[in-house]
Amino acid sequence: MRNRQHNKIKLSHSLNAILKTKNLHPMQKDLIRFVRDLYYQPFKAKELFFHSSINDGELNGKRLMRSEGRESICLLLAACIASLNLANFKLETPLSSGGAKSLSWQDLLRFLPDGYKTYNGRPNDSIYEASRVLQKLNILGLVLQYEVMENGDKRAVPAIKWLNKNWLVKIKAVKFSHLTRVAKYTKEGIDAKFKKWRLRNKGHSDHIIAEAEYRKQLSEKVGEEKAARLLSQNSDRQKIDEFLKLKAMFPVSVIRKTYPELFI
């Protein structure tokens, strides 16, 4: 009991710290407070906190997730909410040039206590497990990306791309009409910044926008890291597209031998 009380105090302190983040929209603050309430009243999100394989309390034949698991999930949700682009509910930072910067785990971890980070600044196992639970329930959208470890090996890590706003409406955290109004208002602000940026960068903006859009489309096909590698190796879009089309049918060794012009 004493340990649970300590966890509650620690969680409340951590969420209050997130609430103090600069430039949070009032709706984001309300959603983070709602997530804080979910920890104390888990029955509001039964599918999230009650499972048949976890033993600690019961509801309709299912058992309540342990307090440590609920804490990790609530903190991760709060960090994602604080990092949202409210125009589309993706985890990204809009840029004045019309594009957006995808958020890394390091960007999310700045909201979490040190106990949830490994010595090298990566999420610990409890946060990865929380992300898997939220993905399984279609609350968070994850994609696999590859990172180079200190010994040179590569490993796949999940990257969070979006938060399911329909789930927030379903658990009565917010009304859909409110989400729509905020999204419209946010998008208008982003578009206004983009218009000013284009005026300041007249003559260069179209080329930059086209390159950013192509990089975005390529990243959606093959992942951000592979897209960056392909673009650094070859700036000819036609060759890149042809290579990807052939790669879906033949091994790279065959393509390299038969179509050497696709390689630098």
Coordinates of C-alpha atoms in Angstrom, one line a residue:
M1 CA 0.0 0.0 0.0
R2 CA 2.8 2.4 0.9
N3 CA 4.5 1.7 -2.5
R4 CA 1.2 2.4 -4.3
Q5 CA 0.8 5.7 -2.5
H6 CA 4.4 6.6 -3.5
N7 CA 3.6 5.8 -7.2
K8 CA 0.5 8.0 -7.1
I9 CA 2.5 10.9 -5.7
K10 CA 5.3 10.4 -8.3
L11 CA 2.8 10.2 -11.2
S12 CA 1.0 13.3 -10.1
H13 CA 4.2 15.2 -9.8
S14 CA 5.4 14.0 -13.3
L15 CA 2.0 14.9 -15.0
N16 CA 2.0 18.3 -13.3
A17 CA 5.4 18.9 -14.7
I18 CA 4.1 18.1 -18.2
L19 CA 1.2 20.5 -17.7
K20 CA 3.7 23.3 -17.1
T21 CA 5.2 22.9 -20.6
K22 CA 5.2 26.1 -22.6
N23 CA 2.7 26.8 -25.4
L24 CA 0.3 23.9 -24.6
H25 CA -3.2 24.5 -25.9
P26 CA -5.9 24.5 -23.2
M27 CA -7.4 21.3 -24.8
Q28 CA -4.0 19.6 -24.4
K29 CA -4.0 20.5 -20.7
D30 CA -7.5 19.2 -20.3
L31 CA -6.6 15.9 -22.0
I32 CA -3.6 15.4 -19.8
R33 CA -5.7 16.0 -16.7
F34 CA -8.1 13.4 -18.0
V35 CA -5.3 10.9 -18.4
R36 CA -4.2 11.6 -14.8
D37 CA -7.8 10.8 -13.8
L38 CA -7.6 7.5 -15.7
Y39 CA -4.9 6.3 -13.4
Y40 CA -7.1 6.7 -10.3
Q41 CA -10.3 5.7 -12.1
P42 CA -9.2 3.0 -14.6
F43 CA -12.8 1.7 -15.2
K44 CA -13.2 4.8 -17.5
A45 CA -10.9 2.9 -20.0
K46 CA -11.6 -0.7 -19.2
E47 CA -10.1 -2.0 -22.4
L48 CA -6.8 -0.3 -21.5
F49 CA -6.3 -1.3 -17.9
F50 CA -8.2 -4.5 -17.4
H51 CA -6.8 -7.7 -18.9
S52 CA -7.5 -11.4 -18.3
S53 CA -3.8 -12.2 -17.8
I54 CA -2.8 -9.6 -15.2
N55 CA -3.7 -10.1 -11.5
D56 CA -4.5 -7.2 -9.3
G57 CA -8.2 -6.5 -8.6
E58 CA -11.1 -7.6 -10.8
L59 CA -13.8 -6.2 -13.1
N60 CA -16.2 -8.4 -15.1
G61 CA -13.9 -11.4 -14.8
K62 CA -10.8 -9.4 -15.9
R63 CA -8.0 -8.2 -13.7
L64 CA -6.7 -4.7 -13.2
M65 CA -3.2 -3.9 -14.5
R66 CA -0.6 -3.3 -11.9
S67 CA 0.0 0.3 -10.8
E68 CA 3.4 0.4 -12.5
G69 CA 1.9 -0.5 -15.8
R70 CA -0.9 2.0 -15.5
E71 CA 1.7 4.7 -14.6
S72 CA 3.8 4.0 -17.7
I73 CA 0.8 4.1 -20.0
C74 CA -0.6 7.4 -18.5
L75 CA 2.8 9.1 -18.7
L76 CA 3.4 8.0 -22.3
L77 CA -0.1 9.2 -23.3
A78 CA 0.5 12.5 -21.6
A79 CA 3.8 13.0 -23.3
C80 CA 2.2 12.2 -26.7
I81 CA -0.7 14.6 -26.1
A82 CA 1.8 17.4 -25.2
S83 CA 3.7 16.7 -28.5
L84 CA 0.7 16.7 -30.8
N85 CA 0.2 18.8 -33.9
L86 CA -3.4 19.6 -33.2
A87 CA -4.1 20.2 -36.9
N88 CA -3.9 16.4 -37.7
F89 CA -3.2 14.7 -34.4
K90 CA 0.2 13.5 -35.6
L91 CA 3.3 13.6 -33.4
E92 CA 5.3 16.2 -35.3
T93 CA 6.4 19.9 -35.2
P94 CA 5.0 22.0 -38.0
L95 CA 7.6 24.0 -39.9
S96 CA 7.1 27.4 -41.4
S97 CA 8.2 26.0 -44.8
G98 CA 5.0 23.9 -44.9
G99 CA 6.5 20.6 -43.9
A100 CA 6.8 19.1 -40.4
K101 CA 9.6 17.6 -38.3
S102 CA 8.9 14.1 -37.0
L103 CA 9.4 13.6 -33.3
S104 CA 12.0 11.2 -32.0
W105 CA 11.9 9.2 -28.7
Q106 CA 14.3 11.8 -27.3
D107 CA 11.7 14.5 -28.0
L108 CA 9.1 12.5 -26.1
L109 CA 11.4 11.5 -23.3
R110 CA 12.0 15.1 -22.3
F111 CA 8.6 15.0 -20.7
L112 CA 9.3 11.8 -18.6
P113 CA 11.2 11.3 -15.3
D114 CA 14.7 10.0 -15.5
G115 CA 13.5 6.6 -14.2
Y116 CA 11.9 5.9 -17.6
K117 CA 15.1 6.4 -19.5
T118 CA 18.1 4.1 -20.0
Y119 CA 21.7 5.4 -19.4
N120 CA 22.0 6.3 -23.0
G121 CA 18.8 8.3 -23.2
R122 CA 16.5 5.7 -24.7
P123 CA 13.1 4.6 -23.3
N124 CA 13.2 1.8 -20.8
D125 CA 11.3 -1.5 -21.2
S126 CA 8.2 -0.2 -19.3
I127 CA 7.7 2.6 -21.9
Y128 CA 8.2 0.3 -24.8
E129 CA 5.7 -2.1 -23.3
A130 CA 3.3 0.8 -22.8
S131 CA 3.7 1.7 -26.5
R132 CA 3.0 -1.9 -27.5
V133 CA -0.2 -2.0 -25.4
L134 CA -1.4 1.3 -26.9
Q135 CA -0.6 0.2 -30.4
K136 CA -2.5 -3.1 -30.0
L137 CA -5.6 -1.1 -29.0
N138 CA -5.1 1.2 -32.0
I139 CA -4.7 4.2 -29.6
L140 CA -1.2 5.1 -30.9
G141 CA 0.1 4.5 -34.4
L142 CA 3.6 3.1 -34.5
V143 CA 6.0 2.3 -37.3
L144 CA 9.4 0.5 -37.1
Q145 CA 12.5 2.5 -37.7
Y146 CA 16.1 1.4 -37.5
E147 CA 18.8 3.0 -35.4
V148 CA 22.5 2.3 -35.2
M149 CA 23.7 1.1 -31.7
E150 CA 27.0 1.9 -30.1
N151 CA 28.6 -1.3 -31.3
G152 CA 27.6 -0.6 -34.9
D153 CA 24.7 -3.0 -35.0
K154 CA 21.2 -1.9 -36.2
R155 CA 18.0 -2.6 -34.3
A156 CA 14.4 -1.9 -35.0
V157 CA 12.7 0.6 -32.6
P158 CA 9.0 1.7 -32.7
A159 CA 8.4 5.3 -33.6
I160 CA 5.0 6.9 -32.6
K161 CA 3.4 8.7 -35.5
W162 CA -0.2 9.6 -34.4
L163 CA -2.7 9.5 -31.6
N164 CA -6.2 8.1 -32.3
K165 CA -8.5 11.1 -31.5
N166 CA -11.6 8.8 -32.0
W167 CA -10.5 6.9 -28.9
L168 CA -10.4 10.1 -26.9
V169 CA -14.0 10.8 -28.0
K170 CA -15.0 7.3 -27.2
I171 CA -13.9 7.5 -23.6
K172 CA -15.5 10.9 -23.3
A173 CA -12.2 12.8 -22.8
V174 CA -13.3 15.4 -25.4
K175 CA -16.1 16.1 -27.8
F176 CA -15.5 15.6 -31.5
S177 CA -16.9 19.0 -32.3
H178 CA -14.2 20.5 -30.0
L179 CA -11.5 18.6 -31.8
T180 CA -12.7 19.8 -35.1
R181 CA -12.7 23.4 -34.1
V182 CA -9.2 23.2 -32.6
A183 CA -7.9 21.4 -35.7
K184 CA -9.4 24.1 -38.0
Y185 CA -8.0 26.9 -35.9
T186 CA -4.5 25.3 -35.7
K187 CA -4.4 24.6 -39.4
E188 CA -5.3 28.2 -40.2
G189 CA -2.4 29.4 -38.0
I190 CA 0.0 27.0 -39.7
D191 CA -1.2 28.1 -43.2
A192 CA -0.7 31.7 -42.2
K193 CA 2.9 31.1 -41.2
F194 CA 3.5 29.2 -44.4
K195 CA 2.1 32.1 -46.5
K196 CA 4.5 34.5 -44.8
W197 CA 7.4 32.1 -45.3
R198 CA 6.6 31.8 -49.1
L199 CA 6.6 35.6 -49.4
R200 CA 10.0 35.9 -47.7
N201 CA 11.4 33.1 -49.8
K202 CA 9.9 33.9 -53.2
G203 CA 11.7 32.1 -56.0
H204 CA 13.1 29.4 -53.8
S205 CA 10.0 28.1 -52.0
D206 CA 8.5 25.9 -54.7
H207 CA 11.7 23.9 -55.1
I208 CA 12.0 23.4 -51.3
I209 CA 8.4 22.5 -51.0
A210 CA 8.6 19.9 -53.8
E211 CA 11.7 18.3 -52.3
A212 CA 10.1 18.2 -48.9
E213 CA 7.0 16.6 -50.3
Y214 CA 8.9 14.0 -52.2
R215 CA 11.0 13.1 -49.1
K216 CA 7.8 12.8 -47.1
Q217 CA 6.2 10.4 -49.7
L218 CA 9.4 8.4 -49.9
S219 CA 9.6 8.1 -46.1
E220 CA 6.1 6.8 -46.0
K221 CA 7.1 4.0 -48.4
V222 CA 10.4 2.9 -47.1
G223 CA 10.9 4.6 -43.7
E224 CA 12.7 7.9 -42.8
E225 CA 16.2 6.4 -42.5
K226 CA 16.1 4.5 -45.8
A227 CA 14.6 7.5 -47.6
A228 CA 17.5 9.7 -46.3
R229 CA 20.0 7.1 -47.5
L230 CA 18.4 6.8 -51.0
L231 CA 18.3 10.6 -51.4
S232 CA 21.9 11.0 -50.3
Q233 CA 23.0 8.3 -52.8
N234 CA 21.0 9.5 -55.7
S235 CA 19.1 12.8 -56.2
D236 CA 17.4 11.5 -59.4
R237 CA 13.8 10.9 -58.4
Q238 CA 13.0 8.9 -61.5
K239 CA 15.9 6.5 -60.8
I240 CA 14.8 6.1 -57.1
D241 CA 11.2 5.4 -58.1
E242 CA 12.3 2.8 -60.8
F243 CA 14.6 1.1 -58.3
L244 CA 11.8 0.8 -55.7
K245 CA 9.4 -0.6 -58.4
L246 CA 12.0 -3.3 -59.4
K247 CA 12.9 -4.0 -55.8
A248 CA 9.4 -5.2 -55.2
M249 CA 9.9 -7.9 -57.9
F250 CA 13.6 -8.8 -57.8
P251 CA 16.5 -9.1 -55.4
V252 CA 18.9 -6.1 -55.2
S253 CA 21.7 -8.2 -56.6
V254 CA 19.7 -8.9 -59.8
I255 CA 18.8 -5.2 -60.2
R256 CA 22.4 -4.1 -59.7
K257 CA 23.6 -6.5 -62.4
T258 CA 20.7 -5.9 -64.9
Y259 CA 20.2 -2.2 -64.3
P260 CA 23.6 -0.7 -63.2
E261 CA 22.4 2.7 -64.3
L262 CA 20.1 2.8 -61.2
F263 CA 23.2 2.8 -58.9
I264 CA 25.9 5.4 -58.4

